[in-house]
Tab-separated table of C-alpha atoms in Angstrom:
chain	number	residue	atom	x	y	z
A	22	MET	CA	2.918	22.936	-39.135
A	23	ILE	CA	0.040	21.881	-36.883
A	24	ARG	CA	2.615	20.451	-34.469
A	25	LEU	CA	4.590	23.657	-34.074
A	26	TRP	CA	1.539	25.903	-33.958
A	27	THR	CA	-0.134	23.789	-31.266
A	28	VAL	CA	2.937	23.827	-29.050
A	29	ILE	CA	3.623	27.534	-29.589
A	30	ALA	CA	-0.022	28.479	-28.974
A	31	LEU	CA	-0.176	26.464	-25.739
A	32	TYR	CA	3.108	27.975	-24.603
A	33	LEU	CA	2.069	31.565	-25.362
A	34	ALA	CA	-1.269	31.049	-23.600
A	35	ASN	CA	0.553	30.068	-20.405
A	36	LEU	CA	3.485	32.460	-20.715
A	37	PRO	CA	1.715	35.567	-19.264
A	38	PHE	CA	0.987	33.612	-16.084
A	39	ALA	CA	4.597	32.548	-15.488
A	40	ASP	CA	5.764	33.518	-12.022
A	41	SER	CA	8.990	35.185	-13.114
A	42	VAL	CA	11.500	35.660	-15.901
A	43	PHE	CA	13.581	32.958	-14.244
A	44	VAL	CA	10.846	30.370	-14.882
A	45	VAL	CA	10.640	31.404	-18.540
A	46	LEU	CA	14.413	31.119	-18.995
A	47	LEU	CA	14.410	27.806	-17.120
A	48	THR	CA	11.969	26.209	-19.560
A	49	LEU	CA	13.429	27.777	-22.700
A	50	PRO	CA	16.021	25.035	-23.483
A	51	MET	CA	13.389	22.298	-23.361
A	52	LEU	CA	11.010	24.382	-25.463
A	53	LEU	CA	13.674	24.806	-28.146
A	54	MET	CA	14.470	21.086	-28.050
A	55	VAL	CA	10.791	20.185	-28.448
A	56	LEU	CA	10.379	22.586	-31.373
A	57	ILE	CA	13.445	21.126	-33.108
A	58	GLY	CA	12.169	17.603	-32.552
A	59	LEU	CA	8.707	18.383	-33.902
A	60	PHE	CA	10.113	20.377	-36.832
A	61	GLY	CA	11.904	17.234	-37.986
A	62	ILE	CA	8.583	15.398	-38.408
A	63	ARG	CA	7.270	16.180	-41.878
A	64	SER	CA	4.414	13.714	-42.144
A	65	ARG	CA	0.829	14.893	-41.876
A	66	ARG	CA	0.030	11.715	-39.990
A	67	PHE	CA	0.463	10.943	-36.335
A	68	GLN	CA	3.927	9.615	-35.478
A	69	VAL	CA	5.699	8.205	-32.426
A	70	GLY	CA	7.639	11.470	-32.294
A	71	ASP	CA	4.398	13.386	-31.738
A	72	VAL	CA	3.793	11.537	-28.480
A	73	PHE	CA	7.413	11.734	-27.375
A	74	TRP	CA	7.958	15.453	-27.890
A	75	PHE	CA	4.481	16.577	-26.851
A	76	CYS	CA	4.748	14.673	-23.565
A	77	LEU	CA	8.133	16.244	-22.867
A	78	PHE	CA	6.617	19.639	-23.683
A	79	VAL	CA	3.773	19.175	-21.191
A	80	TYR	CA	5.930	17.595	-18.483
A	81	PHE	CA	8.928	19.912	-18.613
A	82	VAL	CA	7.795	23.176	-20.210
A	83	ILE	CA	4.122	23.792	-19.486
A	84	SER	CA	4.078	22.158	-16.059
A	85	PRO	CA	7.001	24.201	-14.642
A	86	LEU	CA	5.451	27.379	-16.048
A	87	GLN	CA	2.245	26.568	-14.191
A	88	ARG	CA	3.612	25.096	-10.972
A	89	ILE	CA	6.668	27.148	-9.960
A	90	HIS	CA	5.718	29.975	-7.628
A	91	GLY	CA	8.605	31.856	-6.090
A	92	ASP	CA	10.890	29.340	-4.420
A	93	GLN	CA	8.204	26.644	-4.238
A	94	ILE	CA	6.815	24.190	-6.764
A	95	GLY	CA	3.405	22.520	-6.751
A	96	GLY	CA	-0.070	23.080	-8.125
A	97	ALA	CA	-3.351	23.515	-6.314
A	98	THR	CA	-3.297	19.845	-5.285
A	99	ALA	CA	-0.073	20.143	-3.276
A	100	ILE	CA	-0.598	19.495	0.430
A	101	THR	CA	2.496	21.309	1.629
A	102	ALA	CA	5.571	22.612	-0.129
A	103	TYR	CA	9.294	22.876	0.392
A	104	ALA	CA	11.232	26.018	-0.441
A	105	TYR	CA	13.905	25.294	-3.052
A	106	GLU	CA	17.046	27.083	-4.104
A	107	THR	CA	17.525	28.445	-7.612
A	108	HIS	CA	20.346	26.020	-8.319
A	109	GLU	CA	18.064	23.074	-7.489
A	110	PHE	CA	15.553	24.104	-10.161
A	111	ILE	CA	18.401	24.528	-12.641
A	112	ALA	CA	19.906	21.145	-11.740
A	113	ALA	CA	16.536	19.437	-12.221
A	114	MET	CA	16.105	20.969	-15.666
A	115	LEU	CA	19.697	20.092	-16.566
A	116	ILE	CA	18.916	16.441	-15.814
A	117	VAL	CA	16.003	16.555	-18.250
A	118	VAL	CA	17.923	18.392	-20.983
A	119	LEU	CA	20.997	16.151	-20.775
A	120	PHE	CA	18.933	12.976	-20.885
A	121	CYS	CA	16.647	14.081	-23.738
A	122	LEU	CA	19.244	15.714	-25.993
A	123	PRO	CA	20.368	12.461	-27.734
A	124	PHE	CA	16.785	11.733	-28.773
A	125	LEU	CA	17.022	14.532	-31.345
A	126	LEU	CA	19.094	12.060	-33.377
A	127	VAL	CA	16.445	9.328	-33.229
A	128	PRO	CA	14.215	9.169	-36.354
A	129	MET	CA	10.662	8.987	-35.028
A	130	GLU	CA	8.807	9.325	-38.307
A	131	ARG	CA	7.683	6.637	-40.694
A	132	ASP	CA	4.401	6.874	-42.576
A	133	GLU	CA	4.363	3.343	-43.893
A	134	PRO	CA	5.293	0.187	-41.997
A	135	ALA	CA	8.583	-1.440	-42.797
A	136	CYS	CA	6.910	-4.285	-44.660
A	137	GLN	CA	3.574	-5.622	-45.749
A	138	ALA	CA	2.605	-8.687	-43.704
A	139	ALA	CA	-0.292	-10.839	-44.828
A	140	THR	CA	-3.622	-10.534	-43.068
A	141	SER	CA	-3.600	-14.283	-42.366
A	142	THR	CA	-0.383	-14.156	-40.326
A	143	VAL	CA	-2.279	-14.983	-37.125
A	144	PRO	CA	-5.583	-16.824	-37.747
A	145	MET	CA	-8.650	-15.377	-36.084
A	146	PRO	CA	-9.451	-18.556	-34.084
A	147	VAL	CA	-5.958	-18.440	-32.619
A	148	LEU	CA	-6.342	-14.778	-31.669
A	149	LEU	CA	-9.732	-15.380	-30.052
A	150	GLY	CA	-8.474	-18.439	-28.199
A	151	LEU	CA	-5.446	-16.617	-26.849
A	152	ASN	CA	-7.558	-13.589	-25.954
A	153	GLY	CA	-10.113	-15.639	-24.024
A	154	LEU	CA	-7.428	-17.651	-22.220
A	155	ALA	CA	-5.511	-14.485	-21.319
A	156	PHE	CA	-8.682	-12.818	-20.012
A	157	ALA	CA	-9.597	-15.803	-17.836
A	158	SER	CA	-6.044	-16.004	-16.503
A	159	PHE	CA	-6.021	-12.269	-15.808
A	160	VAL	CA	-9.264	-12.485	-13.822
A	161	VAL	CA	-7.896	-15.329	-11.699
A	162	SER	CA	-4.542	-13.612	-11.200
A	163	GLU	CA	-6.285	-10.430	-10.049
A	164	GLY	CA	-8.140	-12.271	-7.301
A	165	GLY	CA	-11.447	-12.926	-9.012
A	166	MET	CA	-14.127	-10.951	-10.792
A	167	GLU	CA	-15.363	-9.161	-7.675
A	168	ARG	CA	-11.973	-7.628	-6.965
A	169	LEU	CA	-11.364	-6.888	-10.632
A	170	LEU	CA	-14.566	-4.856	-10.934
A	171	SER	CA	-13.993	-2.870	-7.747
A	172	SER	CA	-12.376	0.583	-7.749
A	173	ARG	CA	-8.639	0.947	-7.228
A	174	LEU	CA	-9.043	2.197	-3.663
A	175	GLU	CA	-11.091	-0.885	-2.802
A	176	GLN	CA	-8.669	-3.368	-4.335
A	177	ASP	CA	-6.284	-5.201	-2.037
A	178	PRO	CA	-2.851	-5.183	-3.752
A	179	ALA	CA	-1.873	-8.354	-1.894
A	180	GLN	CA	-4.448	-10.370	-3.843
A	181	ALA	CA	-2.914	-9.626	-7.251
A	182	PHE	CA	-0.420	-11.982	-8.874
A	183	ILE	CA	2.741	-10.529	-10.377
A	184	GLY	CA	2.147	-12.434	-13.628
A	185	SER	CA	-1.189	-10.691	-14.188
A	186	LEU	CA	0.465	-8.051	-16.371
A	187	PHE	CA	1.681	-10.771	-18.716
A	188	PHE	CA	-1.885	-12.012	-19.162
A	189	LEU	CA	-3.109	-8.436	-19.646
A	190	GLY	CA	-0.359	-7.859	-22.205
A	191	VAL	CA	-1.438	-10.921	-24.203
A	192	GLN	CA	-5.084	-9.874	-24.006
A	193	SER	CA	-4.389	-6.303	-25.127
A	194	VAL	CA	-2.136	-7.368	-28.019
A	195	THR	CA	-4.570	-9.994	-29.306
A	196	ALA	CA	-7.384	-7.439	-29.082
A	197	CYS	CA	-5.214	-5.046	-31.087
A	198	LEU	CA	-4.565	-7.704	-33.735
A	199	VAL	CA	-8.281	-8.474	-33.997
A	200	ALA	CA	-8.813	-4.731	-34.569
A	201	VAL	CA	-6.112	-4.832	-37.257
A	202	ARG	CA	-7.898	-7.689	-39.021
A	203	PHE	CA	-11.186	-5.794	-38.778
A	204	HIS	CA	-9.577	-2.742	-40.408
A	205	ALA	CA	-8.071	-4.856	-43.204
A	206	SER	CA	-11.134	-7.049	-43.739
A	207	ARG	CA	-13.168	-6.728	-46.905
A	208	SER	CA	-16.229	-7.938	-45.015
A	209	ARG	CA	-16.503	-5.713	-41.966
A	210	LEU	CA	-19.772	-7.325	-40.878
A	211	ILE	CA	-18.178	-10.764	-40.465
A	212	SER	CA	-15.207	-9.298	-38.571
A	213	LEU	CA	-17.438	-7.217	-36.308
A	214	VAL	CA	-18.476	-10.080	-34.022
A	215	PRO	CA	-14.947	-11.082	-32.894
A	216	LEU	CA	-14.034	-7.405	-32.562
A	217	LEU	CA	-16.978	-6.725	-30.250
A	218	LEU	CA	-16.119	-9.839	-28.246
A	219	VAL	CA	-12.517	-8.858	-27.522
A	220	ILE	CA	-13.543	-5.266	-26.810
A	221	ALA	CA	-16.141	-6.470	-24.300
A	222	LEU	CA	-13.579	-8.632	-22.500
A	223	LEU	CA	-11.034	-5.811	-22.483
A	224	ALA	CA	-13.679	-3.444	-21.105
A	225	VAL	CA	-14.171	-5.804	-18.176
A	226	ALA	CA	-10.438	-6.252	-17.579
A	227	ARG	CA	-9.482	-2.571	-17.777
A	228	ASN	CA	-12.078	0.191	-17.624
A	229	PRO	CA	-12.338	3.749	-16.249
A	230	PHE	CA	-13.540	2.446	-12.885
A	231	ASN	CA	-10.850	-0.104	-12.037
A	232	ALA	CA	-7.578	0.862	-13.750
A	233	PRO	CA	-5.026	3.724	-13.693
A	234	ARG	CA	-5.322	6.303	-16.453
A	235	PHE	CA	-2.048	5.501	-18.159
A	236	MET	CA	-2.721	1.762	-18.085
A	237	LEU	CA	-6.013	2.460	-19.858
A	238	LEU	CA	-4.052	4.331	-22.504
A	239	ALA	CA	-1.544	1.476	-22.830
A	240	VAL	CA	-4.222	-1.179	-23.442
A	241	TRP	CA	-6.890	0.815	-25.283
A	242	GLY	CA	-4.655	3.105	-27.325
A	243	PRO	CA	-3.355	0.275	-29.556
A	244	VAL	CA	-6.894	-0.977	-30.222
A	245	ILE	CA	-8.133	2.477	-31.220
A	246	LEU	CA	-5.100	3.158	-33.421
A	247	ALA	CA	-5.395	-0.300	-35.010
A	248	LEU	CA	-9.000	0.411	-35.965
A	249	CYS	CA	-7.636	3.399	-37.884
A	250	GLY	CA	-4.938	1.265	-39.498
A	251	GLY	CA	-2.312	3.097	-37.476
A	252	ARG	CA	-2.764	6.111	-39.740
A	253	VAL	CA	-4.270	9.096	-37.935
A	254	PRO	CA	-3.972	12.748	-38.973
A	255	ALA	CA	-1.547	14.604	-36.726
A	256	ALA	CA	-4.182	17.278	-36.076
A	257	TRP	CA	-6.389	14.642	-34.464
A	258	PHE	CA	-3.660	13.664	-32.032
A	259	TYR	CA	-3.105	17.221	-30.808
A	260	ALA	CA	-6.833	17.892	-30.519
A	261	VAL	CA	-7.360	14.689	-28.552
A	262	GLY	CA	-4.237	15.392	-26.489
A	263	LEU	CA	-5.562	18.752	-25.334
A	264	LEU	CA	-8.967	17.266	-24.537
A	265	ALA	CA	-7.320	14.443	-22.609
A	266	LEU	CA	-5.276	16.855	-20.477
A	267	THR	CA	-8.173	19.154	-19.639
A	268	ILE	CA	-11.164	16.778	-19.514
A	269	LEU	CA	-10.479	13.055	-19.940
A	270	PHE	CA	-7.556	12.586	-17.531
A	271	PRO	CA	-9.116	14.704	-14.742
A	272	VAL	CA	-12.286	12.616	-15.089
A	273	LEU	CA	-10.311	9.366	-15.020
A	274	ASN	CA	-8.317	10.617	-12.044
A	275	ILE	CA	-11.584	10.522	-10.092
A	276	THR	CA	-13.346	7.486	-11.556
A	277	THR	CA	-10.324	5.165	-11.488
A	278	ARG	CA	-9.826	5.792	-7.777
A	279	LEU	CA	-13.404	6.003	-6.518
A	280	GLY	CA	-15.265	3.932	-9.103
A	281	PHE	CA	-18.907	4.815	-9.691
A	282	ASP	CA	-18.948	6.688	-6.378
A	283	GLY	CA	-16.765	9.343	-7.974
A	284	MET	CA	-19.376	10.270	-10.571
A	285	ASP	CA	-20.816	12.881	-8.211
A	286	ASP	CA	-17.495	14.743	-8.149
A	287	LEU	CA	-17.273	15.184	-11.928
A	288	SER	CA	-19.257	18.428	-11.834
A	289	GLU	CA	-16.378	20.069	-9.940
A	290	ILE	CA	-13.961	19.652	-12.861
A	291	SER	CA	-13.019	22.977	-14.464
A	292	VAL	CA	-11.925	22.717	-18.084
A	293	VAL	CA	-10.566	26.275	-18.183
A	294	GLY	CA	-8.873	25.822	-14.835
A	295	ASN	CA	-7.254	22.588	-15.988
A	296	PHE	CA	-5.922	24.310	-19.103
A	297	PHE	CA	-3.921	26.756	-16.980
A	298	ASP	CA	-3.124	24.316	-14.190
A	299	ILE	CA	-2.974	20.813	-15.677
A	300	PRO	CA	-3.681	18.447	-12.784
A	301	SER	CA	-1.525	15.485	-11.747
A	302	VAL	CA	1.447	16.451	-13.942
A	303	ASP	CA	4.203	16.588	-11.358
A	304	VAL	CA	7.102	15.021	-13.273
A	305	PHE	CA	9.295	18.107	-13.061
A	306	ASP	CA	8.301	18.592	-9.429
A	307	MET	CA	9.706	15.152	-8.693
A	308	ALA	CA	12.946	15.995	-10.514
A	309	VAL	CA	13.382	18.997	-8.210
A	310	HIS	CA	12.583	16.830	-5.204
A	311	ALA	CA	15.175	14.287	-6.412
A	312	VAL	CA	17.872	16.962	-6.538
A	313	ARG	CA	17.059	17.973	-2.959
A	314	PHE	CA	16.965	14.304	-1.889
A	315	MET	CA	20.405	13.583	-3.354
A	316	SER	CA	21.917	16.620	-1.646
A	317	ALA	CA	21.623	14.602	1.574
A	318	HIS	CA	22.514	11.171	0.137
A	319	ASP	CA	25.477	9.565	-1.577
A	320	LEU	CA	25.334	8.267	-5.135
A	321	MET	CA	23.633	4.864	-5.422
A	322	TRP	CA	26.134	3.476	-7.980
A	323	GLY	CA	23.761	1.399	-10.085
A	324	GLU	CA	21.133	0.540	-7.491
A	325	LYS	CA	18.328	2.417	-9.256
A	326	LEU	CA	19.332	1.153	-12.689
A	327	GLY	CA	19.343	-2.351	-11.248
A	328	ALA	CA	15.824	-1.859	-9.923
A	329	ILE	CA	14.688	-0.920	-13.440
A	330	VAL	CA	16.495	-3.715	-15.278
A	331	LEU	CA	15.435	-6.366	-12.750
A	332	PHE	CA	11.790	-5.336	-12.642
A	333	PHE	CA	10.726	-8.883	-13.550
A	334	VAL	CA	12.208	-10.403	-10.373
A	335	PRO	CA	9.427	-10.799	-7.755
A	336	ARG	CA	10.175	-9.060	-4.484
A	337	ALA	CA	8.763	-12.118	-2.730
A	338	THR	CA	11.749	-14.137	-3.970
A	339	TRP	CA	14.215	-11.291	-3.412
A	340	PRO	CA	13.092	-9.178	-0.435
A	341	GLY	CA	16.222	-7.055	-0.647
A	342	LYS	CA	15.762	-6.089	-4.292
A	343	PRO	CA	16.529	-2.369	-4.837
A	344	VAL	CA	13.599	-0.004	-5.253
A	345	VAL	CA	13.245	2.566	-8.017
A	346	GLY	CA	14.258	6.131	-7.293
A	347	GLY	CA	10.657	7.277	-7.377
A	348	LEU	CA	9.863	5.250	-4.273
A	349	ASP	CA	12.876	6.616	-2.384
A	350	VAL	CA	11.873	10.195	-3.069
A	351	GLY	CA	8.152	9.417	-2.841
A	352	ASN	CA	8.504	7.845	0.597
A	353	ALA	CA	10.408	10.904	1.822
A	354	LEU	CA	7.705	13.248	0.506
A	355	PHE	CA	4.959	11.048	1.917
A	356	ALA	CA	6.610	11.032	5.339
A	357	ALA	CA	6.881	14.837	5.192
A	358	GLY	CA	3.158	15.142	4.438
A	359	MET	CA	3.631	16.633	0.989
A	360	TYR	CA	1.721	13.893	-0.825
A	361	GLY	CA	-0.947	11.413	0.158
A	362	THR	CA	0.884	8.477	-1.446
A	363	PRO	CA	4.516	7.507	-2.049
A	364	ASN	CA	3.657	6.132	-5.525
A	365	LEU	CA	4.492	9.210	-7.572
A	366	SER	CA	5.808	9.936	-11.049
A	367	PHE	CA	9.556	9.890	-11.614
A	368	PHE	CA	11.467	10.689	-14.793
A	369	VAL	CA	13.958	7.955	-15.714
A	370	GLY	CA	16.771	10.492	-16.068
A	371	CYS	CA	16.494	11.081	-12.328
A	372	ASP	CA	17.248	7.398	-11.670
A	373	PHE	CA	20.513	7.792	-13.556
A	374	TYR	CA	21.190	10.997	-11.601
A	375	MET	CA	20.717	9.190	-8.287
A	376	ASP	CA	23.085	6.446	-9.431
A	377	PHE	CA	25.898	8.287	-11.223
A	378	GLY	CA	25.232	12.031	-11.161
A	379	PHE	CA	25.159	14.185	-14.290
A	380	ALA	CA	27.650	11.944	-16.114
A	381	GLY	CA	25.235	9.049	-15.625
A	382	VAL	CA	22.362	11.152	-16.938
A	383	ALA	CA	24.244	11.983	-20.147
A	384	LEU	CA	25.332	8.380	-20.753
A	385	GLY	CA	21.923	7.049	-19.793
A	386	GLY	CA	20.248	9.354	-22.292
A	387	ILE	CA	22.539	8.100	-25.058
A	388	ALA	CA	21.852	4.469	-24.136
A	389	ALA	CA	18.085	5.011	-23.946
A	390	ALA	CA	18.079	6.845	-27.297
A	391	MET	CA	19.976	3.968	-28.911
A	392	VAL	CA	17.462	1.460	-27.534
A	393	LEU	CA	14.511	3.469	-28.841
A	394	ARG	CA	16.176	3.909	-32.225
A	395	SER	CA	16.833	0.179	-32.580
A	396	VAL	CA	13.248	-0.687	-31.621
A	397	LEU	CA	11.720	1.849	-34.007
A	398	MET	CA	13.910	0.721	-36.912
A	399	ALA	CA	13.413	-3.001	-36.319
A	400	GLU	CA	11.718	-4.986	-39.092
A	401	TRP	CA	9.117	-6.765	-36.986
A	402	GLY	CA	5.713	-6.230	-35.451
A	403	VAL	CA	3.867	-5.497	-38.719
A	404	PHE	CA	0.514	-7.180	-39.339
A	405	ALA	CA	-1.738	-6.446	-42.302
A	406	SER	CA	0.526	-3.489	-43.149
A	407	VAL	CA	-0.077	-1.999	-39.677
A	408	SER	CA	2.972	-1.488	-37.462
A	409	VAL	CA	1.594	-2.860	-34.211
A	410	SER	CA	4.945	-2.432	-32.481
A	411	ARG	CA	4.923	1.299	-33.187
A	412	ILE	CA	1.388	1.882	-31.942
A	413	LEU	CA	2.254	-0.035	-28.772
A	414	ILE	CA	5.239	2.243	-28.262
A	415	ALA	CA	3.175	5.355	-28.940
A	416	SER	CA	0.486	4.263	-26.473
A	417	SER	CA	2.948	3.533	-23.661
A	418	LEU	CA	5.330	6.476	-24.114
A	419	PRO	CA	3.310	8.883	-21.886
A	420	ILE	CA	3.614	6.611	-18.853
A	421	LEU	CA	7.180	5.499	-19.671
A	422	LEU	CA	8.273	9.145	-19.791
A	423	ARG	CA	6.271	9.955	-16.678
A	424	GLY	CA	7.618	6.960	-14.753
A	425	PRO	CA	8.774	5.536	-12.529
A	426	VAL	CA	9.980	3.288	-15.340
A	427	GLY	CA	10.735	0.288	-13.170
A	428	ALA	CA	7.129	0.242	-11.963
A	429	VAL	CA	5.412	0.781	-15.329
A	430	LEU	CA	7.746	-1.179	-17.610
A	431	PRO	CA	6.308	-4.712	-17.056
A	432	LEU	CA	3.104	-4.310	-19.110
A	433	PHE	CA	4.924	-2.669	-22.017
A	434	VAL	CA	7.660	-5.318	-22.062
A	435	CYS	CA	5.043	-8.093	-22.018
A	436	GLN	CA	3.217	-6.482	-24.943
A	437	ILE	CA	6.366	-6.027	-27.002
A	438	ALA	CA	7.653	-9.519	-26.186
A	439	PHE	CA	4.369	-11.101	-27.277
A	440	VAL	CA	4.295	-9.134	-30.523
A	441	LEU	CA	7.886	-10.154	-31.160
A	442	ALA	CA	6.985	-13.812	-30.564
A	443	LEU	CA	4.097	-13.591	-33.035
A	444	SER	CA	6.292	-11.815	-35.573
A	445	ARG	CA	9.041	-14.411	-35.696
A	446	PRO	CA	7.298	-16.898	-38.019
A	447	VAL	CA	6.799	-14.254	-40.729
A	448	ARG	CA	9.766	-11.956	-40.219
A	449	GLY	CA	11.802	-13.595	-42.934
A	450	GLN	CA	9.011	-13.746	-45.520
A	451	ALA	CA	7.245	-10.452	-44.900
A	452	CYS	CA	9.521	-8.379	-47.116
A	453	PRO	CA	11.285	-10.786	-49.493
A	454	ALA	CA	11.799	-8.439	-52.420
A	455	LEU	CA	12.114	-4.950	-50.988
A	456	PRO	CA	15.589	-3.553	-50.343
A	457	TYR	CA	16.229	-2.174	-46.875
A	458	ARG	CA	16.579	1.457	-47.870
A	459	GLY	CA	13.376	1.274	-49.856
A	460	ARG	CA	11.455	-0.080	-46.899
A	461	LEU	CA	12.656	2.355	-44.283
A	462	ARG	CA	11.436	5.931	-44.434
A	463	GLN	CA	12.947	8.182	-41.855
């Protein structure tokens, strides 16, 4: 019940500050969907479904309640604002509801991993060797140690190599597997040295002063969950989630952009203020902007979907490669002076809307739900009885749901692909005697 009570309490705390009855009614369908999704999770432990439904709750229920004021949308950080029609707000929410509805049929709960893989699946020397090689390659691909350790605003994007995310994916996964071995080890003292080594290298590669917030979550979340054996009480997740929204992410929003120079600005962060106006959560805003954008443009007929699917093709080799919908809308908002950057969040359902309208949104939601279901039910990615694949999914879901997917998908795909490659040698022998229905707990 901690799931439902947390969501209901957060909703009721923000409800009195809603701008109008219209805003309340607008968010009601998503609230009901979130409650149904969370009600279906019976486990007392943290599940993938916790991340999925709580993120949707924050992005599309709490954020609209906080950010819609009259005919405008935007929090205190908005530079300027457009005036929107009522039907545009409704259309934006309809995109979200249509896309997310099929996910109610996706089982997102499983307490135990699908099978029990031996702790010696990947030898420690191999993990350490791969980790060190990936770290060195990542440093070189990022333009050297000096650039890597500088803040994001000081980094020259032209110096980075497109393959750097592959090296980071290998480093993060091997660090996660070392953490898994530490958790499963009978001699924690012996396993502590390699654990500290990979953590130190990961702290250099991605830290609060040189990496985006959601990338930090994608690389550090699996390590932290692995140290807990992938089994965390659900209450912990919701407590940490609230702290992250009100304290951690606002802090990282400053430090990741300004580096150590941003430390002086931390005293201006208001925890209470952030609770009632969560900063930098503009996913629904962008959905409304997308509806307005498409009112003046024709359907793209697969261009945005192509940009997502072909994310791995370097633009240097294909200058005319389509861009994700978030950049189209972001560039328009940037040109209008509404935002200081065109690199903004963008819900994947809006890409389908720009391509094929509402029919595309509905079909895209079904397709995406089927993909997630197949990944969650797959019998791979388990090491030392810890489902590494699931904790990778849980750690990347916040940024995948926030989007734009085509821009944030590469790291996640590299992580999953590497785990899949490591799982192949043991997939056939990990569960030799257990029937399928006995292994899978939905």
